[in-house]
Tab-separated table of C-alpha atoms in Angstrom:
chain	number	residue	atom	x	y	z
A	19	MET	CA	161.754	81.681	104.179
A	20	ILE	CA	160.685	79.879	101.010
A	21	TYR	CA	159.326	82.007	98.183
A	22	GLU	CA	157.767	81.010	94.888
A	23	TYR	CA	159.650	82.938	92.202
A	24	ASN	CA	157.229	85.197	90.347
A	25	GLY	CA	159.406	87.108	87.907
A	26	GLN	CA	160.927	89.497	90.422
A	27	GLU	CA	164.555	90.588	90.302
A	28	ILE	CA	167.188	88.012	91.219
A	29	LEU	CA	168.080	88.429	94.886
A	30	ASP	CA	170.708	86.661	96.978
A	31	GLY	CA	169.712	83.187	98.109
A	32	LEU	CA	169.238	79.578	97.110
A	33	TYR	CA	167.262	79.006	93.915
A	34	PHE	CA	165.575	75.626	93.506
A	35	PHE	CA	164.678	75.002	89.853
A	36	TYR	CA	161.910	72.447	89.492
A	37	ALA	CA	159.103	71.315	87.211
A	38	SER	CA	155.639	70.772	88.629
A	39	TRP	CA	155.107	67.816	86.283
A	40	ASN	CA	158.255	66.047	87.563
A	41	SER	CA	157.467	63.643	90.413
A	42	LYS	CA	161.091	63.761	91.646
A	43	CYS	CA	160.859	67.513	92.129
A	44	ASN	CA	157.595	67.229	94.023
A	45	LEU	CA	159.127	64.712	96.415
A	46	LEU	CA	162.043	67.046	97.132
A	47	ALA	CA	159.829	69.698	98.687
A	48	GLU	CA	160.526	68.158	102.095
A	49	ARG	CA	164.288	68.639	101.626
A	50	ILE	CA	163.756	72.288	100.831
A	51	GLN	CA	161.620	72.695	103.965
A	52	LYS	CA	164.352	71.118	106.111
A	53	LEU	CA	167.039	73.343	104.574
A	54	ASN	CA	164.850	76.343	105.250
A	55	LEU	CA	164.662	75.412	108.941
A	56	GLU	CA	168.426	74.916	109.282
A	57	PHE	CA	169.806	77.858	107.332
A	58	ASN	CA	169.028	81.539	107.537
A	59	LEU	CA	168.863	81.757	103.768
A	60	PRO	CA	166.031	82.840	101.491
A	61	ILE	CA	165.002	80.012	99.175
A	62	TYR	CA	163.292	80.699	95.852
A	63	ARG	CA	161.410	77.938	94.025
A	64	VAL	CA	161.527	78.485	90.250
A	65	ASN	CA	159.107	76.594	88.020
A	66	VAL	CA	161.103	76.023	84.809
A	67	THR	CA	157.947	75.514	82.771
A	68	LYS	CA	156.692	78.951	83.709
A	69	TYR	CA	160.052	80.768	83.676
A	70	GLY	CA	161.895	79.248	80.727
A	71	SER	CA	163.897	82.438	80.186
A	72	LEU	CA	165.431	82.099	83.649
A	73	LYS	CA	166.134	78.444	82.921
A	74	HIS	CA	168.099	79.491	79.836
A	75	ARG	CA	169.812	82.423	81.578
A	76	PHE	CA	171.306	80.078	84.173
A	77	SER	CA	171.846	77.130	81.775
A	78	ILE	CA	169.581	74.757	83.662
A	79	THR	CA	169.786	71.435	81.851
A	80	ARG	CA	168.719	69.106	84.679
A	81	ILE	CA	165.934	69.339	87.163
A	82	PRO	CA	166.005	69.720	89.977
A	83	SER	CA	168.912	72.181	90.116
A	84	TYR	CA	170.090	74.271	93.039
A	85	LEU	CA	171.900	77.571	92.533
A	86	LEU	CA	173.434	79.770	95.200
A	87	ILE	CA	173.279	83.344	93.981
A	88	LYS	CA	175.046	86.384	95.386
A	89	ASN	CA	175.015	89.835	93.796
A	90	GLY	CA	173.188	88.435	90.765
A	91	GLU	CA	175.918	85.866	90.065
A	92	VAL	CA	175.884	82.103	90.556
A	93	ILE	CA	178.536	81.290	93.144
A	94	SER	CA	177.810	77.571	93.281
A	95	ARG	CA	175.403	75.008	91.883
A	96	ARG	CA	174.241	71.419	92.303
A	97	ASP	CA	172.283	69.646	89.608
A	98	GLY	CA	170.089	66.573	89.829
A	99	ASN	CA	168.564	64.606	92.662
A	100	VAL	CA	170.972	65.464	95.501
A	101	ASP	CA	170.310	63.902	98.903
A	102	TYR	CA	169.569	66.108	101.898
A	103	TYR	CA	172.866	65.435	103.677
A	104	SER	CA	174.909	66.425	100.594
A	105	LEU	CA	172.863	69.611	100.158
A	106	LYS	CA	173.403	70.487	103.807
A	107	LEU	CA	177.191	70.012	103.532
A	108	TRP	CA	177.272	71.989	100.295
A	109	LEU	CA	175.496	74.939	101.939
A	110	LYS	CA	177.707	74.773	105.059
A	111	GLU	CA	180.849	74.904	102.909
A	112	ARG	CA	179.595	78.038	101.195
A	113	GLY	CA	178.065	79.758	104.208
């Protein structure tokens, strides 16, 4: 399931940090949809413009960024425009 982060507590899952004004991020929505179909993993989309405090908490310096979070801690991350195949392998290695 894909959720739009709305300030709730940080739960386990994949967090996709994006900016609505960034055309690259908007194009990546399809990758997130495909990942959602392949993995039984909650995905949270976080708008960095709206949730700047979360951006700073997790030291997001590039968008898009992908963080795998478990028990409130980042267990792995990928930053930048990562292709679908690389994201899929990354998630398989950590699943």
